[in-house]
Short mmCIF file of C-alpha atoms and ligand atoms in Angstrom, two decimals:
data_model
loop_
_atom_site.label_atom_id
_atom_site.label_comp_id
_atom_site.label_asym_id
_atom_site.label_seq_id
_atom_site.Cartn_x
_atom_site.Cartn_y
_atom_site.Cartn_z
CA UNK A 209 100.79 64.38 99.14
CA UNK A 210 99.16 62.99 96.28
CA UNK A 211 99.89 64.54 93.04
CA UNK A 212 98.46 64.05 89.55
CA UNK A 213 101.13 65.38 86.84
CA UNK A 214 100.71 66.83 83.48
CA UNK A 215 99.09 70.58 84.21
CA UNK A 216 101.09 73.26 82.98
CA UNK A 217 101.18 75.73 86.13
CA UNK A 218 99.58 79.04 85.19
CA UNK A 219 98.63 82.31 87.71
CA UNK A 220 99.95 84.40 90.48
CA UNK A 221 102.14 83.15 93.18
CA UNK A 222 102.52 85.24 96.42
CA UNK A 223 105.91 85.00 98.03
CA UNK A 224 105.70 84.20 101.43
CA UNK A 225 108.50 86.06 103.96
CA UNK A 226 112.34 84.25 104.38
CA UNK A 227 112.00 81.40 106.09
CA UNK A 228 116.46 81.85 106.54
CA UNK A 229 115.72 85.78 107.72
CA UNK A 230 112.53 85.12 110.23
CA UNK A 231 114.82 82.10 112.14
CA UNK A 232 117.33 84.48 113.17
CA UNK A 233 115.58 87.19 113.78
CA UNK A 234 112.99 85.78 116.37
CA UNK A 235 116.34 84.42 118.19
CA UNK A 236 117.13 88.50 118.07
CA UNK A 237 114.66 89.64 120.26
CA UNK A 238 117.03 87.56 122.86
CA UNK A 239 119.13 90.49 123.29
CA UNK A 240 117.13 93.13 124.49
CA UNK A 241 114.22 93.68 127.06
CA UNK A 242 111.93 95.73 124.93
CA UNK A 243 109.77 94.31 122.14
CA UNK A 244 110.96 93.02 118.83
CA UNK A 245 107.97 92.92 116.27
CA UNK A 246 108.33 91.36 112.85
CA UNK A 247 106.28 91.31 109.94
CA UNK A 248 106.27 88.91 106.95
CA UNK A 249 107.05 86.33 109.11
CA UNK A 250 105.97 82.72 106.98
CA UNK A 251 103.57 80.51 109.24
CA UNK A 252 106.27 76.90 108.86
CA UNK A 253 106.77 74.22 111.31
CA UNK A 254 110.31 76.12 111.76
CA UNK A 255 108.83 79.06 112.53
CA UNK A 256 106.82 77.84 115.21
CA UNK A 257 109.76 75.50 116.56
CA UNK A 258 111.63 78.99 117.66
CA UNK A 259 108.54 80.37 118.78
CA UNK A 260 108.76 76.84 121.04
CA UNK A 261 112.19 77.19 122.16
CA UNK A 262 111.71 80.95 122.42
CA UNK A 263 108.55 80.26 124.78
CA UNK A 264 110.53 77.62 127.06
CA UNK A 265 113.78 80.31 127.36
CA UNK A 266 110.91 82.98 128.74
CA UNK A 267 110.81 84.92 125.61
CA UNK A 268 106.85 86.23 124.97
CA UNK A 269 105.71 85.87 121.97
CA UNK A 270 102.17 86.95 120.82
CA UNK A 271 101.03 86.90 116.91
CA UNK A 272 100.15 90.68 116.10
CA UNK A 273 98.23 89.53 112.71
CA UNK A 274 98.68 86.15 111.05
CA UNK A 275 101.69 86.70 109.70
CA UNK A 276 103.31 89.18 112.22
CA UNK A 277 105.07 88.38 116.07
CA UNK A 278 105.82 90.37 118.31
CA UNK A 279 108.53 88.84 120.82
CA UNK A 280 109.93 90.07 124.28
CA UNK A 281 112.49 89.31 126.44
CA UNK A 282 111.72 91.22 129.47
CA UNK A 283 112.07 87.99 131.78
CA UNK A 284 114.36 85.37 130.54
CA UNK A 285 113.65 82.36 132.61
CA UNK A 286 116.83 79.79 131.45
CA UNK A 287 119.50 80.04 129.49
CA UNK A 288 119.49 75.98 128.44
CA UNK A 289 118.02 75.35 125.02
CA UNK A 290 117.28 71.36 125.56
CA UNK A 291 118.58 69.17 123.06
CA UNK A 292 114.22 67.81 121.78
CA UNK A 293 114.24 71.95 120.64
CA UNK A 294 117.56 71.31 118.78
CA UNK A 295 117.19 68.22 117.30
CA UNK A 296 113.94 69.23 115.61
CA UNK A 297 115.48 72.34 114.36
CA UNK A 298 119.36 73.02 113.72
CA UNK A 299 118.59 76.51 113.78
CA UNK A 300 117.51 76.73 117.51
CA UNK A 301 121.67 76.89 118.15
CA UNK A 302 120.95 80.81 117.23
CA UNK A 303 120.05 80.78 120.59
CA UNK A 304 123.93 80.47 121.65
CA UNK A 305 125.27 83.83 120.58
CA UNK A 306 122.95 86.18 121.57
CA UNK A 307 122.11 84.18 125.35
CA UNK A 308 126.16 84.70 125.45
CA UNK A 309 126.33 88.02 124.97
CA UNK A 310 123.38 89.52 126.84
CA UNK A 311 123.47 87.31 130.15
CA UNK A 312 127.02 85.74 130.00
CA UNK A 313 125.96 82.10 129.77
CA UNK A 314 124.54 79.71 127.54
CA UNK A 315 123.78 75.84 127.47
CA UNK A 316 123.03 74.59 123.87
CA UNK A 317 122.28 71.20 122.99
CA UNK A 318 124.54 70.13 120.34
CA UNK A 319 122.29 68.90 117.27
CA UNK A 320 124.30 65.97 115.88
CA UNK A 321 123.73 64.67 112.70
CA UNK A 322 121.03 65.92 110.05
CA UNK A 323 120.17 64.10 106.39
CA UNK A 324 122.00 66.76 104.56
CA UNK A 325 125.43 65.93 106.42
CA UNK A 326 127.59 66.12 109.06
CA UNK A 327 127.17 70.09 109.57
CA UNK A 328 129.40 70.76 112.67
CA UNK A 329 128.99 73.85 114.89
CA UNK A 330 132.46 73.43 115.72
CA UNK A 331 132.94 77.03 113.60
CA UNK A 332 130.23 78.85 116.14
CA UNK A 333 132.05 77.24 119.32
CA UNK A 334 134.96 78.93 118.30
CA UNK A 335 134.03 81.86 117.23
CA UNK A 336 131.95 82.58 121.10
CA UNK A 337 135.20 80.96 122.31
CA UNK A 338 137.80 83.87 120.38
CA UNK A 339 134.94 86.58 122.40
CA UNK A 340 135.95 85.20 125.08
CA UNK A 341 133.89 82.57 126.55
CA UNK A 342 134.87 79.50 128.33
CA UNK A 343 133.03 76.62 126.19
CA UNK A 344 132.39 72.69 127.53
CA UNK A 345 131.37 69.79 126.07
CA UNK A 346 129.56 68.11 128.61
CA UNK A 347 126.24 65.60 128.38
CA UNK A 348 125.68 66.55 124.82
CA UNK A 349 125.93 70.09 125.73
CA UNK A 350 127.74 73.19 124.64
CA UNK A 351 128.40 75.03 127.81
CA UNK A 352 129.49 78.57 127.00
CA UNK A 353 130.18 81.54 129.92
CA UNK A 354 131.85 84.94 130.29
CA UNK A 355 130.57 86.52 132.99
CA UNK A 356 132.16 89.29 132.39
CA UNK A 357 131.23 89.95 129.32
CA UNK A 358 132.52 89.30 125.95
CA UNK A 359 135.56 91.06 124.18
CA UNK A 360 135.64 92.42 120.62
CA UNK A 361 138.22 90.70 118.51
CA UNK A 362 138.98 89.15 115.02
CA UNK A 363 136.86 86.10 114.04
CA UNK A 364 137.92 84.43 111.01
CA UNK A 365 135.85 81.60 109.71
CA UNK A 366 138.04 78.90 107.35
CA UNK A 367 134.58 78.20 105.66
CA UNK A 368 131.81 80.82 105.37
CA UNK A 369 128.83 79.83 107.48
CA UNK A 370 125.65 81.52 107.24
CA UNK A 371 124.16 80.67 110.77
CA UNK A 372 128.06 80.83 112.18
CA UNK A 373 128.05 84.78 110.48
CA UNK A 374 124.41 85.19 112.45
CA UNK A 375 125.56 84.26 116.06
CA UNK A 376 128.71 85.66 116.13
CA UNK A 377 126.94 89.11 114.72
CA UNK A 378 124.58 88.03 117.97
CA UNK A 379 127.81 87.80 120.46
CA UNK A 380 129.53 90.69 119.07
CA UNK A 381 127.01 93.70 119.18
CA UNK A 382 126.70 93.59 122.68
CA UNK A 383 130.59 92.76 123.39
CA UNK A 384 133.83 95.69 124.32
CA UNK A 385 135.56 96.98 121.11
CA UNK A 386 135.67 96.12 117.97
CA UNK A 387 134.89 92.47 116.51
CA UNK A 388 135.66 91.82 112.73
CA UNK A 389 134.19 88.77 110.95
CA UNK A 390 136.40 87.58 108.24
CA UNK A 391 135.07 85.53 105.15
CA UNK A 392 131.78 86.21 106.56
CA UNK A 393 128.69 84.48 104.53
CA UNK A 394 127.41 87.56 102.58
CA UNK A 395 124.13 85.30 101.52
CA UNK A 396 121.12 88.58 101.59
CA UNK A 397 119.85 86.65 104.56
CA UNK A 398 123.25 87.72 106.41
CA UNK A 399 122.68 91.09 105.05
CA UNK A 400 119.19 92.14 106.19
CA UNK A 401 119.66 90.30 109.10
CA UNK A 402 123.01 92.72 110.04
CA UNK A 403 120.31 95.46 108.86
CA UNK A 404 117.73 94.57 111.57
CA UNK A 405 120.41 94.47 114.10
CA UNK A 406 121.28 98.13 113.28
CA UNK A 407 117.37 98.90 112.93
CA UNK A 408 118.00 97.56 116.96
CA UNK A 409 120.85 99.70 117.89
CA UNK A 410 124.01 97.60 116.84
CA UNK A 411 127.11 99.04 115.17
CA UNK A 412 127.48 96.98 111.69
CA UNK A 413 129.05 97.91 109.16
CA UNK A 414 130.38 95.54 105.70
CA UNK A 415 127.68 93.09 105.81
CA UNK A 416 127.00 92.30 102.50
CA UNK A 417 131.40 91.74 101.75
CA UNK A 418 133.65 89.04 103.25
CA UNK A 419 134.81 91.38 106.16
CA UNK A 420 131.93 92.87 108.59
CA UNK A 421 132.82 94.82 111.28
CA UNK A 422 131.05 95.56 114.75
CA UNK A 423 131.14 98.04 117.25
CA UNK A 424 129.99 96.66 120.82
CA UNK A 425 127.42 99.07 122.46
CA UNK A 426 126.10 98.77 125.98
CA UNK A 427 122.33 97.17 124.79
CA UNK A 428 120.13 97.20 121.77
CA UNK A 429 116.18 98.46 121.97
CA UNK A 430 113.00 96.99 119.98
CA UNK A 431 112.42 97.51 116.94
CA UNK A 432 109.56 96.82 114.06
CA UNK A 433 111.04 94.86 110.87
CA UNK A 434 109.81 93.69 107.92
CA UNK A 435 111.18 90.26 106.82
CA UNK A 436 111.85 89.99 103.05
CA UNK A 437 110.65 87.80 100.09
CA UNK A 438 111.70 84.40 100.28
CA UNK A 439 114.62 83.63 97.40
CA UNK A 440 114.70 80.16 97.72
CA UNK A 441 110.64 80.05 97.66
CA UNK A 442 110.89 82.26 94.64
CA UNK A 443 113.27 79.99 92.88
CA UNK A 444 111.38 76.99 93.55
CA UNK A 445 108.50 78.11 91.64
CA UNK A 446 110.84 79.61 89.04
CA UNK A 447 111.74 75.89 88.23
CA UNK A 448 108.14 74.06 88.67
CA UNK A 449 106.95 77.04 86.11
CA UNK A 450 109.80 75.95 83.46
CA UNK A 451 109.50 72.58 84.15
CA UNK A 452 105.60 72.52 83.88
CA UNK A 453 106.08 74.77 80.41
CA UNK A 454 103.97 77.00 82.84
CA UNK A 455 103.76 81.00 82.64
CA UNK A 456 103.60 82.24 86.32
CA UNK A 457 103.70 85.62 88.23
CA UNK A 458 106.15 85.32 91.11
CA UNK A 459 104.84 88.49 93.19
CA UNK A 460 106.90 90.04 95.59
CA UNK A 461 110.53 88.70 95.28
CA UNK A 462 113.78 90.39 94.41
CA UNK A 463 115.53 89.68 91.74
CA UNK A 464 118.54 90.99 92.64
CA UNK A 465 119.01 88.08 95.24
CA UNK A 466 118.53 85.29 92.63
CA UNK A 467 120.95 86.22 89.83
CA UNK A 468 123.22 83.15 89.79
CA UNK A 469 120.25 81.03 89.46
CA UNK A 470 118.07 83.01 87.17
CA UNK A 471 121.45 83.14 85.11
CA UNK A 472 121.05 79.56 85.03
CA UNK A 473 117.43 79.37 84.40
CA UNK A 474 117.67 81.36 81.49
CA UNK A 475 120.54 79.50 79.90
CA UNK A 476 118.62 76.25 80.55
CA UNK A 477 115.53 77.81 78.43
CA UNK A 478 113.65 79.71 81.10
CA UNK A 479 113.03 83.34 80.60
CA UNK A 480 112.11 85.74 83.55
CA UNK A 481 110.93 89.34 83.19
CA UNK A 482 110.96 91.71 86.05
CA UNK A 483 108.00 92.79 86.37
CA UNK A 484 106.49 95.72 88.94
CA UNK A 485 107.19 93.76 92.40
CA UNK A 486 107.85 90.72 91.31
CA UNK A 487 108.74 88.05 88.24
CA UNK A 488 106.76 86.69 85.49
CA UNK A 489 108.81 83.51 84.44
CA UNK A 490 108.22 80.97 81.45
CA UNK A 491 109.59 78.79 79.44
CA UNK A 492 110.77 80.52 76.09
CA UNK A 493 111.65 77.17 73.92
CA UNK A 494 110.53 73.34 73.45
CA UNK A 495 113.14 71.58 75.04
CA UNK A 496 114.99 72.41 78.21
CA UNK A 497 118.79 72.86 77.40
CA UNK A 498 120.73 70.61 79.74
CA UNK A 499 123.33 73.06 82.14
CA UNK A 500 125.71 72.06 84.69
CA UNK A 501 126.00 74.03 88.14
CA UNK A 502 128.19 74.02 91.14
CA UNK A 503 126.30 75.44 93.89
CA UNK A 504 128.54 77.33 95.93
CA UNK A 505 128.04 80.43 98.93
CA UNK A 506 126.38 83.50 97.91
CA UNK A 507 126.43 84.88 94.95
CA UNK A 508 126.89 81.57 93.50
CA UNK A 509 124.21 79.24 92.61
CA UNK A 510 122.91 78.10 95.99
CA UNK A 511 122.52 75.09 97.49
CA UNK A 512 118.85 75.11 98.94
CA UNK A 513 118.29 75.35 94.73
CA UNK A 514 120.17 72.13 94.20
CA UNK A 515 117.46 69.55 94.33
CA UNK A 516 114.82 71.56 92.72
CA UNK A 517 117.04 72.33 89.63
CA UNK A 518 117.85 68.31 89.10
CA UNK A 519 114.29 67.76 88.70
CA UNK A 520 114.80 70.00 86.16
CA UNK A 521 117.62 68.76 84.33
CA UNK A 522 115.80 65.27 84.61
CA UNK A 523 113.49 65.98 81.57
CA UNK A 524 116.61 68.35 79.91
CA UNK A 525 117.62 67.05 76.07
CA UNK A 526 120.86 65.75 77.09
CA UNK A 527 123.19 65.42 80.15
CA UNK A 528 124.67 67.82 82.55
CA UNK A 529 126.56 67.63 85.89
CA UNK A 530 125.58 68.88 89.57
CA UNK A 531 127.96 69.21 91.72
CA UNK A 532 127.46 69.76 95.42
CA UNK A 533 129.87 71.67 96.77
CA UNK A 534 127.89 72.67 100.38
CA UNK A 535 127.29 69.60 101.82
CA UNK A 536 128.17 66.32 101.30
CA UNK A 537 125.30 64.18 101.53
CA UNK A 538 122.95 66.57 99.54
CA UNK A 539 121.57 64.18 97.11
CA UNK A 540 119.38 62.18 99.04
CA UNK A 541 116.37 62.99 96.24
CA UNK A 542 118.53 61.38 93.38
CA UNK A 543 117.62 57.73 93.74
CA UNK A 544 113.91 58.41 94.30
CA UNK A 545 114.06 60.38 91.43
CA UNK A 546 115.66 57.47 89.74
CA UNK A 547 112.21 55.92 91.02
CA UNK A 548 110.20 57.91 88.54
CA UNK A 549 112.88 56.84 85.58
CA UNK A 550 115.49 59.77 85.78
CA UNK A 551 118.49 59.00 85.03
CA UNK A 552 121.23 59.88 87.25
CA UNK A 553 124.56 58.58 88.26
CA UNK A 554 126.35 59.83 91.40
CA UNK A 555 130.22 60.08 91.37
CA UNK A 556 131.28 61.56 95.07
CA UNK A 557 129.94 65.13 95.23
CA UNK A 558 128.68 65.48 91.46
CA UNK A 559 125.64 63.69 89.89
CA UNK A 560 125.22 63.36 86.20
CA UNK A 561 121.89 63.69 85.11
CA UNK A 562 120.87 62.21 81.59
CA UNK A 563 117.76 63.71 80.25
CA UNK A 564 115.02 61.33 79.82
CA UNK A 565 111.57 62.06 77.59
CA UNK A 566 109.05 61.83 81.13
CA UNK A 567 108.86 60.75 84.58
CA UNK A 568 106.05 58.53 85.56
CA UNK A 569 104.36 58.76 88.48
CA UNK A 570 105.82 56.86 91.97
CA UNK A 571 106.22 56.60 95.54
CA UNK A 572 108.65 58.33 96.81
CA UNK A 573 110.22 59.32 100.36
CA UNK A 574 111.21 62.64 100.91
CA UNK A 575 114.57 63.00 102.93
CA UNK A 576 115.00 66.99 103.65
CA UNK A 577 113.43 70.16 102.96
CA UNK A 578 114.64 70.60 99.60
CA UNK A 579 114.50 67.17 98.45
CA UNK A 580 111.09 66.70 99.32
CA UNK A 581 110.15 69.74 97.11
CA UNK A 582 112.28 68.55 94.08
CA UNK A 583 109.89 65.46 94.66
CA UNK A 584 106.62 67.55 94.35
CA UNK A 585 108.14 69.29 90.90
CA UNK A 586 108.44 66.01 89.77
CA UNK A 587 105.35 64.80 90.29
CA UNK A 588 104.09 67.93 88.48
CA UNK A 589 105.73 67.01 85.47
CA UNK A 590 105.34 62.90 85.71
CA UNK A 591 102.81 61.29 84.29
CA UNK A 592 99.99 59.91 86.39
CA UNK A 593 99.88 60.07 90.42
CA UNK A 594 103.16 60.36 92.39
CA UNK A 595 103.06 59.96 95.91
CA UNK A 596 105.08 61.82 97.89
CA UNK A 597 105.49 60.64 101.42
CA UNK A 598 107.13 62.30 105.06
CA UNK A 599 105.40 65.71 104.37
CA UNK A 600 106.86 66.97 107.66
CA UNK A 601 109.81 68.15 105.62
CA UNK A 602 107.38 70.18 103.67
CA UNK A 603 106.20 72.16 106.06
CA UNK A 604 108.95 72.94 107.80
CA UNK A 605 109.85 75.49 104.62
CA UNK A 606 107.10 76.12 102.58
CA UNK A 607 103.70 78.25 103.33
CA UNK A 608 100.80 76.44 101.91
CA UNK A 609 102.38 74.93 99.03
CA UNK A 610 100.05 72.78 97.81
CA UNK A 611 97.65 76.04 98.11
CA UNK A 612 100.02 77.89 96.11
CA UNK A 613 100.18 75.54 93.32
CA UNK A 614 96.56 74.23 92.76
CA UNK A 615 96.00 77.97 92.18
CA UNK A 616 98.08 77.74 89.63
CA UNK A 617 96.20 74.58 88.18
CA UNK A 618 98.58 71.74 89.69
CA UNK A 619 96.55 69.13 91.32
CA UNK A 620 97.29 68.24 94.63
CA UNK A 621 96.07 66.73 97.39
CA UNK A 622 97.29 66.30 101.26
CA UNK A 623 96.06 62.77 102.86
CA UNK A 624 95.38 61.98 106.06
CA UNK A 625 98.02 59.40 107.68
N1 EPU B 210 130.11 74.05 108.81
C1 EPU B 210 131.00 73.44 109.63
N2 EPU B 210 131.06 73.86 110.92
C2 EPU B 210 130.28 74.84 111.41
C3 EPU B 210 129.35 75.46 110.56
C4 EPU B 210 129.29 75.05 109.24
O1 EPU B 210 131.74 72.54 109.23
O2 EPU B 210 130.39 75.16 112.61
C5 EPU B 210 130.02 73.63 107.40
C6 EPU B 210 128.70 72.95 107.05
O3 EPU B 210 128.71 71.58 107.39
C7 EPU B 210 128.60 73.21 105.57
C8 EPU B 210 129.25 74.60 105.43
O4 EPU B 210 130.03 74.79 106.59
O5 EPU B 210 129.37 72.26 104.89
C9 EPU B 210 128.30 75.77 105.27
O6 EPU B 210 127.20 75.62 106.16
P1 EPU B 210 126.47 76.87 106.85
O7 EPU B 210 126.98 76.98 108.25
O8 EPU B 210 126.56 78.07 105.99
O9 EPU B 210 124.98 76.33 106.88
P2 EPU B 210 123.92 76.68 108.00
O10 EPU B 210 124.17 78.03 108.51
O11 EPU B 210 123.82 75.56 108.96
C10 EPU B 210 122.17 77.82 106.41
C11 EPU B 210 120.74 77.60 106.02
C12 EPU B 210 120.63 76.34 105.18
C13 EPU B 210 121.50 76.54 103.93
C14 EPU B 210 122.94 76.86 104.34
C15 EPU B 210 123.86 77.17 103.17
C16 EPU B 210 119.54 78.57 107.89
C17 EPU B 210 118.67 78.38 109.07
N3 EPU B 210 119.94 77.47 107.24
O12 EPU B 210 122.56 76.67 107.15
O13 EPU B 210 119.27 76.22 104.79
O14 EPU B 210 121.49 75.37 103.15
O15 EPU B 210 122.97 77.99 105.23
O16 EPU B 210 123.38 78.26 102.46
O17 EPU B 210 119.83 79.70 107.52
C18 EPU B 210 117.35 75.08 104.05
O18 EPU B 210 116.72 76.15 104.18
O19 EPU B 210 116.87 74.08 103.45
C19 EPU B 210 118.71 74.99 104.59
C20 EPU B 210 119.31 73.82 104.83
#
């Protein structure tokens, strides 16, 4: 992507559907023969990795309207999700839980490594294995059965896992008795996705608090759901808008999901201002006031912000500390930063970031999702042409981004190669 800084970003952005919500809930329509249509669903490289892996399992899936699937699984054909569907997304090991539960086996590739860290599943193998299942490690593969079915039971997670929360919801709706999750991730993604299993027929109740529980019932039916704004979209643009000393309509997110951040936002000189579906968000002074985070699980500030919100603190009028407390290898993005002359030192899991007066333009690599979009912010704000190279990364997370922003006056442009 080839982007010429200096524009101030100015207009309407539409938020595009969770990318977090619509991953889960296409792996949903795993547990029941009748359809499963969802709407809002974001057209990523993700997105159409599940619709891959949900193809190869014998799931239909057929694209109501561009933005809407509708997914059945009337005729499963395997229960193996191959490791080339799992190493190009993490998320495919969704599939685990719910293949479990509704036909008593599963074979998941394990994914190994990714650039943000180590990221075991070890916390979902344990969790299908407390239901009840017998799990192997065999040839790279989790092999998980209970032909009998699984049995309700306490699940306690020692760290709160977002995806771990989703497939264990997965195993226990369909499993005997009671199941309680305890520290469950209460991120809103968690939440509406409990709510679409109810909208299916499960039993759900505390999702949104540390402690859900679930009721097993016999099956779940189809269902029509809508999949919500995207809050790490919305904050992304929240930050390219303050960092551009833009003035930008952000239509179509909820605020309510975003409050640790825009907390932050504001303190660091941004100002938002709900406005009917959706926030307008500027900057409100000169000079961007430099303010440390911790990112931490929902409500705190959240991780898939991190990145983004160092680009901002790059150009801030002093220093301020980020510390990662997610994952451990999350700041891939800091030395190309450092490329385009931030200033940044890295000390174990928190990076000091010294403001500096501009960024010139460079090439940079982009590592991860996140990272690759704190790259395009800063090329927004650098002077002359940054380059920002491995777009892949890109589009596995955001829906016509460079779209979104040359509306808003940024100039962009994809090349071939
Ligand atoms: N963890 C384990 N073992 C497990 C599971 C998690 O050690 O079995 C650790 C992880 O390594 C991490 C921590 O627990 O240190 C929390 O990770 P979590 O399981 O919550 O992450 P995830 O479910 O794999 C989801 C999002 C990520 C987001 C994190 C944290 C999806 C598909 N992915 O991942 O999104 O960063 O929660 O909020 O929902 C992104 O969109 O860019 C992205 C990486």
């Amino acid at each position: 992507m080839r982007i010429r800084g200096g524009a101030s970003l100015g207009g309407t952005i539409d938020i595009s559907g969770s990318k977090n919500l619509s991953l889960p809930a296409m792996m949903a329509s795993l547990l029941t023969d009748q359809p499963l249509s969802l709407s809002n669903v974001p057209r990523l490289a993700d997105v159409i990795s599940a619709i891959e892996l949900l193809d190869y399992l014998g799931v239909g899936v057929r694209r109501s309207s561009s933005s809407s699937l509708v997914l059945c699984c009337s005729n499963l054909k395997t229960t193996e999700a191959p490791y080339d569907f799992v190493r190009k997304m993490r998320a495919s090991v969704l599939a685990l839980g719910p293949l479990l539960s509704r036909f008593g086996k599963a074979s998941v590739s394990l994914p190994g490594g990714c650039a943000i860290g180590a990221r075991g599943i070890d916390l979902h193998i344990k969790a299908m294995q407390q239901l009840g299942a017998e799990v192997t490690i065999e040839n790279g593969y989790i092999n998980a059965s209970a032909p009998n079915g699984l049995d309700g039971c306490d699940v306690n997670f020692p760290i709160s896992s977002v995806t771990g929360t989703e497939n264990t919801l997965m195993a226990a709706v369909l499993a005997r008795g009671t199941s309680r999750i305890l520290n469950a991730a209460m991120e809103p993604e968690v939440v509406e996705f409990a709510n679409l299993l109810n909208t299916m027929g499960a039993n759900i109740t505390g999702h949104g608090t540390p402690i859900i529980t679930i009721e097993g019932v016999e099956s779940l039916h189809g269902a029509s759901f809508e999949i919500m704004p995207d809050r790490i979209e919305v904050g992304t643009y929240a930050i390219a808008t303050v960092a551009t000393n833009g003035r930008v309509m952000l239509k179509g997110c909820i605020p309510d999901h975003l409050s640790s951040f825009l907390e932050i936002l504001k303190a660091a000189g941004g100002v938002y201002e709900p406005v009917d579906g959706g926030i307008l968000v500027y900057r409100g002074q000169d000079k961007i006031e430099p303010v440390s985070i911790c990112t931490a699980q929902y409500p705190g500030y959240p991780t898939d912000l991190q990145a983004q919100y160092m680009t901002l603190m790059t150009i801030a009028n002093g220093a301020s500390s980020i510390t990662e407390n997610i994952f451990e290898n999350r700041f891939m993005h800091a030395p190309e930063l450092c490329r385009m002359g931030a200033n940044i030192a890295i000390n174990g899991r928190t990076a000091t970031v010294i403001g500096v007066r501009k960024l010139s333009g460079a090439q940079v690599m982009a590592t991860d999702l996140r990272a690759s979009v704190s790259l395009v912010i800063a090329g927004l704000i650098a002077s002359g042409e940054t380059i920002v190279n491995r777009l892949y990364h890109l589009d596995r997370g955001y829906e016509n981004l460079e779209v979104k922003l040359n509306n808003c006056g940024a100039d962009m442009e994809r090349l071939e190669g």
